[in-house]
Amino acid sequence: AQTVTQSQPEMSVQEAETVTLSCTYDTSESDYYLFWYKQPPSRQMILVIRQEAYKQQNATENRFSVNFQKAAKSFSLKISDSQLGDAAMYFCAYRSAPNYGGSQGNLIFGKGTKLSVKP
Amino acid sequence: NAGVTQTPKFQVLKTGQSMTLQCAQDMNHNSMYWYRQDPGMGLRLIYYSASEGTTDKGEVPNGYNVSRLNKREFSLRLESAAPSQTSVYFCASRGPTRNSPLHFGNGTRLTVT
């Protein structure tokens, strides 16, 4: 079974600085997808960024980028120019490719990292 | 564009009571999911439905039942609530393409006393 590990329960960053959130996963599959979701105090789950395992290029969305190391099974999230609105729980998630081994596309989540942003 | 709508937002139950959490999506998605979120545990899959008329157990299905009423609606029922079911419940749906993310509702905070 696949597992996702976020080893940093809490992180803190100064406004305008850069922070990196760690995520590792365990799988024997070669085709899969990785996601980062943000959960602010409002409780809403917001997709931040996604990565397809067969793509070597790291995904980027504005101030958010990932460092995807497939061999190391690592998928870290870098937030540049941190803003107060970035304060939230961040969840890393794994999904098998649809129909791979019976997968129906559900996500396997890490336990989350709580990010605080200091003004 | 409503996306995924969950009701209610909050609920308090006494042990042994029953209730149904409602979920509807307007994105014409086939796949729908129910997760629970507990402190320090991330989100764990309770049940999912790959298409109308089918449902399957996830990681933590005990104490729950689901119904995929039609393509839009996927409900979660607690027949006899227990304090261990105190949690935040999320419904989600997913589009058909390979890299489609999950779209989540805003969650239901359930407290069982």
PDB file of C-alpha atoms in Angstrom:
ATOM      1  CA  ALA A   1       0.000   0.000   0.000  1.00  0.00           C
ATOM      2  CA  GLN A   2       1.103   3.509  -0.693  1.00  0.00           C
ATOM      3  CA  THR A   3       1.959   5.869   2.127  1.00  0.00           C
ATOM      4  CA  VAL A   4       2.665   9.587   2.306  1.00  0.00           C
ATOM      5  CA  THR A   5       4.842  11.137   5.005  1.00  0.00           C
ATOM      6  CA  GLN A   6       5.087  14.791   5.953  1.00  0.00           C
ATOM      7  CA  SER A   7       7.827  14.968   8.539  1.00  0.00           C
ATOM      8  CA  GLN A   8       7.287  18.605   9.584  1.00  0.00           C
ATOM      9  CA  PRO A   9       4.131  18.997  11.701  1.00  0.00           C
ATOM     10  CA  GLU A  10       4.696  22.768  11.886  1.00  0.00           C
ATOM     11  CA  MET A  11       6.743  25.321   9.987  1.00  0.00           C
ATOM     12  CA  SER A  12       7.164  29.052  10.269  1.00  0.00           C
ATOM     13  CA  VAL A  13       8.321  31.626   7.720  1.00  0.00           C
ATOM     14  CA  GLN A  14       8.820  35.372   7.685  1.00  0.00           C
ATOM     15  CA  GLU A  15       6.642  37.313   5.290  1.00  0.00           C
ATOM     16  CA  ALA A  16       8.338  37.733   1.877  1.00  0.00           C
ATOM     17  CA  GLU A  17      10.757  34.874   2.585  1.00  0.00           C
ATOM     18  CA  THR A  18      10.869  31.423   1.027  1.00  0.00           C
ATOM     19  CA  VAL A  19       9.872  28.192   2.746  1.00  0.00           C
ATOM     20  CA  THR A  20      10.011  24.553   1.678  1.00  0.00           C
ATOM     21  CA  LEU A  21       7.607  21.890   2.930  1.00  0.00           C
ATOM     22  CA  SER A  22       8.752  18.281   2.732  1.00  0.00           C
ATOM     23  CA  CYS A  23       6.870  15.237   1.532  1.00  0.00           C
ATOM     24  CA  THR A  24       8.023  11.704   0.884  1.00  0.00           C
ATOM     25  CA  TYR A  25       5.987   8.774  -0.336  1.00  0.00           C
ATOM     26  CA  ASP A  26       6.330   5.062  -0.679  1.00  0.00           C
ATOM     27  CA  THR A  27       5.090   3.201  -3.738  1.00  0.00           C
ATOM     28  CA  SER A  28       6.053   0.423  -6.105  1.00  0.00           C
ATOM     29  CA  GLU A  29       4.069   1.989  -8.941  1.00  0.00           C
ATOM     30  CA  SER A  30       5.637   3.874 -11.810  1.00  0.00           C
ATOM     31  CA  ASP A  31       2.594   5.863 -12.951  1.00  0.00           C
ATOM     32  CA  TYR A  32       0.992   8.167 -10.406  1.00  0.00           C
ATOM     33  CA  TYR A  33       0.160  11.738  -9.516  1.00  0.00           C
ATOM     34  CA  LEU A  34       1.144  13.962  -6.644  1.00  0.00           C
ATOM     35  CA  PHE A  35      -0.721  16.939  -5.265  1.00  0.00           C
ATOM     36  CA  TRP A  36      -0.373  19.665  -2.692  1.00  0.00           C
ATOM     37  CA  TYR A  37      -3.561  20.973  -1.097  1.00  0.00           C
ATOM     38  CA  LYS A  38      -3.915  24.013   1.140  1.00  0.00           C
ATOM     39  CA  GLN A  39      -6.437  24.130   3.975  1.00  0.00           C
ATOM     40  CA  PRO A  40      -6.860  27.597   5.524  1.00  0.00           C
ATOM     41  CA  PRO A  41      -8.805  28.115   8.756  1.00  0.00           C
ATOM     42  CA  SER A  42     -11.981  28.261   6.678  1.00  0.00           C
ATOM     43  CA  ARG A  43     -11.547  24.466   6.312  1.00  0.00           C
ATOM     44  CA  GLN A  44     -11.805  24.588   2.535  1.00  0.00           C
ATOM     45  CA  MET A  45      -9.465  22.226   0.643  1.00  0.00           C
ATOM     46  CA  ILE A  46      -7.742  24.151  -2.150  1.00  0.00           C
ATOM     47  CA  LEU A  47      -5.560  22.577  -4.820  1.00  0.00           C
ATOM     48  CA  VAL A  48      -2.180  24.292  -4.903  1.00  0.00           C
ATOM     49  CA  ILE A  49      -0.221  22.301  -7.456  1.00  0.00           C
ATOM     50  CA  ARG A  50      -0.067  18.890  -9.117  1.00  0.00           C
ATOM     51  CA  GLN A  51       2.701  16.783 -10.627  1.00  0.00           C
ATOM     52  CA  GLU A  52       2.518  13.855 -13.007  1.00  0.00           C
ATOM     53  CA  ALA A  53       5.141  11.223 -12.269  1.00  0.00           C
ATOM     54  CA  TYR A  54       6.055  10.666 -15.907  1.00  0.00           C
ATOM     55  CA  LYS A  55       6.934  14.343 -16.347  1.00  0.00           C
ATOM     56  CA  GLN A  56      10.475  15.183 -15.336  1.00  0.00           C
ATOM     57  CA  GLN A  57       9.847  18.920 -15.326  1.00  0.00           C
ATOM     58  CA  ASN A  58       8.868  20.307 -11.947  1.00  0.00           C
ATOM     59  CA  ALA A  59       5.426  21.904 -11.801  1.00  0.00           C
ATOM     60  CA  THR A  60       5.116  25.621 -11.077  1.00  0.00           C
ATOM     61  CA  GLU A  61       2.104  27.758 -10.227  1.00  0.00           C
ATOM     62  CA  ASN A  62       2.981  31.406  -9.642  1.00  0.00           C
ATOM     63  CA  ARG A  63       4.813  31.560  -6.271  1.00  0.00           C
ATOM     64  CA  PHE A  64       4.445  27.812  -5.710  1.00  0.00           C
ATOM     65  CA  SER A  65       6.798  25.237  -7.160  1.00  0.00           C
ATOM     66  CA  VAL A  66       7.735  21.662  -6.452  1.00  0.00           C
ATOM     67  CA  ASN A  67      10.966  19.724  -6.345  1.00  0.00           C
ATOM     68  CA  PHE A  68       9.999  16.273  -7.609  1.00  0.00           C
ATOM     69  CA  GLN A  69      12.667  13.634  -7.130  1.00  0.00           C
ATOM     70  CA  LYS A  70      11.144  10.399  -8.432  1.00  0.00           C
ATOM     71  CA  ALA A  71      14.029   8.110  -7.534  1.00  0.00           C
ATOM     72  CA  ALA A  72      14.111   9.457  -4.003  1.00  0.00           C
ATOM     73  CA  LYS A  73      10.288   9.465  -3.809  1.00  0.00           C
ATOM     74  CA  SER A  74      10.315  13.040  -2.652  1.00  0.00           C
ATOM     75  CA  PHE A  75       7.894  15.830  -3.518  1.00  0.00           C
ATOM     76  CA  SER A  76       8.612  19.073  -1.694  1.00  0.00           C
ATOM     77  CA  LEU A  77       6.673  22.331  -2.031  1.00  0.00           C
ATOM     78  CA  LYS A  78       8.477  25.661  -2.216  1.00  0.00           C
ATOM     79  CA  ILE A  79       6.576  28.851  -1.479  1.00  0.00           C
ATOM     80  CA  SER A  80       8.372  31.992  -2.588  1.00  0.00           C
ATOM     81  CA  ASP A  81       7.654  35.526  -1.377  1.00  0.00           C
ATOM     82  CA  SER A  82       5.459  34.179   1.415  1.00  0.00           C
ATOM     83  CA  GLN A  83       2.307  36.126   2.156  1.00  0.00           C
ATOM     84  CA  LEU A  84       0.098  36.260   5.249  1.00  0.00           C
ATOM     85  CA  GLY A  85      -2.616  34.503   3.259  1.00  0.00           C
ATOM     86  CA  ASP A  86      -0.341  31.487   2.812  1.00  0.00           C
ATOM     87  CA  ALA A  87      -0.811  30.568   6.476  1.00  0.00           C
ATOM     88  CA  ALA A  88      -2.656  27.249   6.446  1.00  0.00           C
ATOM     89  CA  MET A  89      -2.358  23.485   6.746  1.00  0.00           C
ATOM     90  CA  TYR A  90      -0.687  21.976   3.712  1.00  0.00           C
ATOM     91  CA  PHE A  91      -1.355  18.407   2.706  1.00  0.00           C
ATOM     92  CA  CYS A  92       0.664  16.311   0.330  1.00  0.00           C
ATOM     93  CA  ALA A  93      -1.334  13.629  -1.493  1.00  0.00           C
ATOM     94  CA  TYR A  94      -0.659  10.659  -3.771  1.00  0.00           C
ATOM     95  CA  ARG A  95      -2.886   9.082  -6.345  1.00  0.00           C
ATOM     96  CA  SER A  96      -2.332   5.989  -8.430  1.00  0.00           C
ATOM     97  CA  ALA A  97      -2.963   6.358 -12.123  1.00  0.00           C
ATOM     98  CA  PRO A  98      -6.655   5.644 -12.785  1.00  0.00           C
ATOM     99  CA  ASN A  99      -7.424   1.949 -13.209  1.00  0.00           C
ATOM    100  CA  TYR A 100      -3.936   0.996 -12.030  1.00  0.00           C
ATOM    101  CA  GLY A 101      -4.313  -2.019  -9.774  1.00  0.00           C
ATOM    102  CA  GLY A 102      -8.003  -1.302  -9.304  1.00  0.00           C
ATOM    103  CA  SER A 103      -7.444   2.266  -8.204  1.00  0.00           C
ATOM    104  CA  GLN A 104     -10.465   4.473  -8.531  1.00  0.00           C
ATOM    105  CA  GLY A 105      -8.568   7.694  -8.267  1.00  0.00           C
ATOM    106  CA  ASN A 106      -8.817   8.363  -4.548  1.00  0.00           C
ATOM    107  CA  LEU A 107      -6.099  10.381  -2.825  1.00  0.00           C
ATOM    108  CA  ILE A 108      -3.826   9.161  -0.057  1.00  0.00           C
ATOM    109  CA  PHE A 109      -2.932  12.046   2.210  1.00  0.00           C
ATOM    110  CA  GLY A 110      -0.063  12.861   4.498  1.00  0.00           C
ATOM    111  CA  LYS A 111      -0.836  14.150   7.975  1.00  0.00           C
ATOM    112  CA  GLY A 112      -0.195  17.739   7.043  1.00  0.00           C
ATOM    113  CA  THR A 113       2.153  20.610   7.858  1.00  0.00           C
ATOM    114  CA  LYS A 114       0.849  23.703   9.599  1.00  0.00           C
ATOM    115  CA  LEU A 115       2.489  26.787   8.108  1.00  0.00           C
ATOM    116  CA  SER A 116       2.595  30.055  10.017  1.00  0.00           C
ATOM    117  CA  VAL A 117       3.607  33.319   8.345  1.00  0.00           C
ATOM    118  CA  LYS A 118       5.099  36.040  10.528  1.00  0.00           C
ATOM    119  CA  PRO A 119       4.584  39.693   9.534  1.00  0.00           C
TER     120      PRO A 119
ATOM    121  CA  ASN B   1     -20.490  27.662 -10.205  1.00  0.00           C
ATOM    122  CA  ALA B   2     -21.306  25.762  -6.983  1.00  0.00           C
ATOM    123  CA  GLY B   3     -18.921  22.797  -7.416  1.00  0.00           C
ATOM    124  CA  VAL B   4     -19.381  20.377  -4.516  1.00  0.00           C
ATOM    125  CA  THR B   5     -22.034  21.255  -1.942  1.00  0.00           C
ATOM    126  CA  GLN B   6     -22.263  19.581   1.452  1.00  0.00           C
ATOM    127  CA  THR B   7     -24.983  19.892   4.046  1.00  0.00           C
ATOM    128  CA  PRO B   8     -25.113  20.498   6.931  1.00  0.00           C
ATOM    129  CA  LYS B   9     -22.020  22.532   7.848  1.00  0.00           C
ATOM    130  CA  PHE B  10     -22.251  21.647  11.524  1.00  0.00           C
ATOM    131  CA  GLN B  11     -24.074  18.927  13.454  1.00  0.00           C
ATOM    132  CA  VAL B  12     -24.184  17.727  17.050  1.00  0.00           C
ATOM    133  CA  LEU B  13     -25.535  14.250  17.739  1.00  0.00           C
ATOM    134  CA  LYS B  14     -26.015  12.162  20.830  1.00  0.00           C
ATOM    135  CA  THR B  15     -24.539   8.678  20.929  1.00  0.00           C
ATOM    136  CA  GLY B  16     -26.846   6.268  19.145  1.00  0.00           C
ATOM    137  CA  GLN B  17     -28.587   8.842  16.973  1.00  0.00           C
ATOM    138  CA  SER B  18     -28.545   8.561  13.212  1.00  0.00           C
ATOM    139  CA  MET B  19     -28.065  11.122  10.492  1.00  0.00           C
ATOM    140  CA  THR B  20     -27.267  11.500   6.820  1.00  0.00           C
ATOM    141  CA  LEU B  21     -24.689  13.859   5.370  1.00  0.00           C
ATOM    142  CA  GLN B  22     -25.675  15.109   1.954  1.00  0.00           C
ATOM    143  CA  CYS B  23     -23.347  15.856  -0.943  1.00  0.00           C
ATOM    144  CA  ALA B  24     -24.082  17.056  -4.447  1.00  0.00           C
ATOM    145  CA  GLN B  25     -21.839  18.111  -7.321  1.00  0.00           C
ATOM    146  CA  ASP B  26     -22.750  19.995 -10.466  1.00  0.00           C
ATOM    147  CA  MET B  27     -19.641  19.213 -12.540  1.00  0.00           C
ATOM    148  CA  ASN B  28     -20.994  16.013 -14.124  1.00  0.00           C
ATOM    149  CA  HIS B  29     -18.255  13.970 -12.450  1.00  0.00           C
ATOM    150  CA  ASN B  30     -18.518  10.198 -12.276  1.00  0.00           C
ATOM    151  CA  SER B  31     -16.303   9.643  -9.238  1.00  0.00           C
ATOM    152  CA  MET B  32     -17.264  10.797  -5.757  1.00  0.00           C
ATOM    153  CA  TYR B  33     -15.646  10.276  -2.363  1.00  0.00           C
ATOM    154  CA  TRP B  34     -16.215  10.661   1.365  1.00  0.00           C
ATOM    155  CA  TYR B  35     -13.258  11.437   3.641  1.00  0.00           C
ATOM    156  CA  ARG B  36     -12.950  12.125   7.331  1.00  0.00           C
ATOM    157  CA  GLN B  37     -10.358  14.442   8.826  1.00  0.00           C
ATOM    158  CA  ASP B  38      -9.109  14.015  12.370  1.00  0.00           C
ATOM    159  CA  PRO B  39      -6.398  16.070  14.101  1.00  0.00           C
ATOM    160  CA  GLY B  40      -2.944  14.744  13.274  1.00  0.00           C
ATOM    161  CA  MET B  41      -4.354  12.102  10.917  1.00  0.00           C
ATOM    162  CA  GLY B  42      -4.788  13.864   7.613  1.00  0.00           C
ATOM    163  CA  LEU B  43      -7.773  12.829   5.501  1.00  0.00           C
ATOM    164  CA  ARG B  44      -8.812   9.193   5.348  1.00  0.00           C
ATOM    165  CA  LEU B  45     -11.116   7.651   2.783  1.00  0.00           C
ATOM    166  CA  ILE B  46     -14.392   6.243   4.099  1.00  0.00           C
ATOM    167  CA  TYR B  47     -16.197   5.234   0.898  1.00  0.00           C
ATOM    168  CA  TYR B  48     -16.064   6.070  -2.758  1.00  0.00           C
ATOM    169  CA  SER B  49     -18.236   5.691  -5.828  1.00  0.00           C
ATOM    170  CA  ALA B  50     -16.678   5.275  -9.242  1.00  0.00           C
ATOM    171  CA  SER B  51     -19.987   5.813 -11.018  1.00  0.00           C
ATOM    172  CA  GLU B  52     -23.713   5.940 -10.448  1.00  0.00           C
ATOM    173  CA  GLY B  53     -24.885   2.688  -8.895  1.00  0.00           C
ATOM    174  CA  THR B  54     -21.500   1.573  -7.539  1.00  0.00           C
ATOM    175  CA  THR B  55     -19.877   2.096  -4.161  1.00  0.00           C
ATOM    176  CA  ASP B  56     -16.765   0.663  -2.521  1.00  0.00           C
ATOM    177  CA  LYS B  57     -15.186   0.735   0.904  1.00  0.00           C
ATOM    178  CA  GLY B  58     -12.188   2.865   1.636  1.00  0.00           C
ATOM    179  CA  GLU B  59      -9.750   2.801   4.531  1.00  0.00           C
ATOM    180  CA  VAL B  60     -12.200   3.455   7.397  1.00  0.00           C
ATOM    181  CA  PRO B  61     -15.716   2.288   6.409  1.00  0.00           C
ATOM    182  CA  ASN B  62     -16.900   0.794   9.710  1.00  0.00           C
ATOM    183  CA  GLY B  63     -19.969   2.509  11.128  1.00  0.00           C
ATOM    184  CA  TYR B  64     -20.933   4.173   7.850  1.00  0.00           C
ATOM    185  CA  ASN B  65     -23.128   3.477   4.851  1.00  0.00           C
ATOM    186  CA  VAL B  66     -23.351   5.353   1.587  1.00  0.00           C
ATOM    187  CA  SER B  67     -25.802   5.808  -1.242  1.00  0.00           C
ATOM    188  CA  ARG B  68     -25.073   7.032  -4.734  1.00  0.00           C
ATOM    189  CA  LEU B  69     -28.535   8.308  -5.426  1.00  0.00           C
ATOM    190  CA  ASN B  70     -27.759   9.522  -8.932  1.00  0.00           C
ATOM    191  CA  LYS B  71     -24.789  10.986 -10.745  1.00  0.00           C
ATOM    192  CA  ARG B  72     -24.960  14.229  -8.770  1.00  0.00           C
ATOM    193  CA  GLU B  73     -25.561  12.998  -5.223  1.00  0.00           C
ATOM    194  CA  PHE B  74     -23.567  10.832  -2.834  1.00  0.00           C
ATOM    195  CA  SER B  75     -24.781  10.603   0.764  1.00  0.00           C
ATOM    196  CA  LEU B  76     -23.082   9.286   3.898  1.00  0.00           C
ATOM    197  CA  ARG B  77     -25.163   7.779   6.687  1.00  0.00           C
ATOM    198  CA  LEU B  78     -24.305   7.144  10.306  1.00  0.00           C
ATOM    199  CA  GLU B  79     -26.837   4.601  11.602  1.00  0.00           C
ATOM    200  CA  SER B  80     -25.815   4.751  15.270  1.00  0.00           C
ATOM    201  CA  ALA B  81     -23.386   7.547  15.967  1.00  0.00           C
ATOM    202  CA  ALA B  82     -20.453   6.997  18.328  1.00  0.00           C
ATOM    203  CA  PRO B  83     -18.065   9.531  19.909  1.00  0.00           C
ATOM    204  CA  SER B  84     -15.279   8.045  17.749  1.00  0.00           C
ATOM    205  CA  GLN B  85     -17.122   9.439  14.730  1.00  0.00           C
ATOM    206  CA  THR B  86     -16.584  12.992  15.903  1.00  0.00           C
ATOM    207  CA  SER B  87     -14.694  14.445  12.954  1.00  0.00           C
ATOM    208  CA  VAL B  88     -14.816  16.760   9.979  1.00  0.00           C
ATOM    209  CA  TYR B  89     -16.297  15.053   6.925  1.00  0.00           C
ATOM    210  CA  PHE B  90     -15.446  16.011   3.362  1.00  0.00           C
ATOM    211  CA  CYS B  91     -17.148  15.024   0.160  1.00  0.00           C
ATOM    212  CA  ALA B  92     -15.191  15.246  -3.083  1.00  0.00           C
ATOM    213  CA  SER B  93     -15.608  14.529  -6.766  1.00  0.00           C
ATOM    214  CA  ARG B  94     -13.185  13.960  -9.613  1.00  0.00           C
ATOM    215  CA  GLY B  95     -13.300  14.575 -13.313  1.00  0.00           C
ATOM    216  CA  PRO B  96     -12.574  11.976 -16.004  1.00  0.00           C
ATOM    217  CA  THR B  97      -9.097  12.930 -17.184  1.00  0.00           C
ATOM    218  CA  ARG B  98      -6.020  11.170 -15.873  1.00  0.00           C
ATOM    219  CA  ASN B  99      -4.649  14.148 -14.005  1.00  0.00           C
ATOM    220  CA  SER B 100      -7.952  15.463 -12.662  1.00  0.00           C
ATOM    221  CA  PRO B 101      -7.654  16.626  -9.052  1.00  0.00           C
ATOM    222  CA  LEU B 102     -10.278  16.078  -6.402  1.00  0.00           C
ATOM    223  CA  HIS B 103     -12.714  18.939  -5.882  1.00  0.00           C
ATOM    224  CA  PHE B 104     -13.818  19.179  -2.278  1.00  0.00           C
ATOM    225  CA  GLY B 105     -16.901  20.455  -0.534  1.00  0.00           C
ATOM    226  CA  ASN B 106     -16.501  22.764   2.452  1.00  0.00           C
ATOM    227  CA  GLY B 107     -16.861  19.997   5.000  1.00  0.00           C
ATOM    228  CA  THR B 108     -19.228  19.070   7.829  1.00  0.00           C
ATOM    229  CA  ARG B 109     -18.077  19.322  11.416  1.00  0.00           C
ATOM    230  CA  LEU B 110     -19.794  16.543  13.344  1.00  0.00           C
ATOM    231  CA  THR B 111     -19.678  16.209  17.113  1.00  0.00           C
ATOM    232  CA  VAL B 112     -21.042  13.109  18.836  1.00  0.00           C
ATOM    233  CA  THR B 113     -21.571  13.460  22.583  1.00  0.00           C
TER     234      THR B 113
END
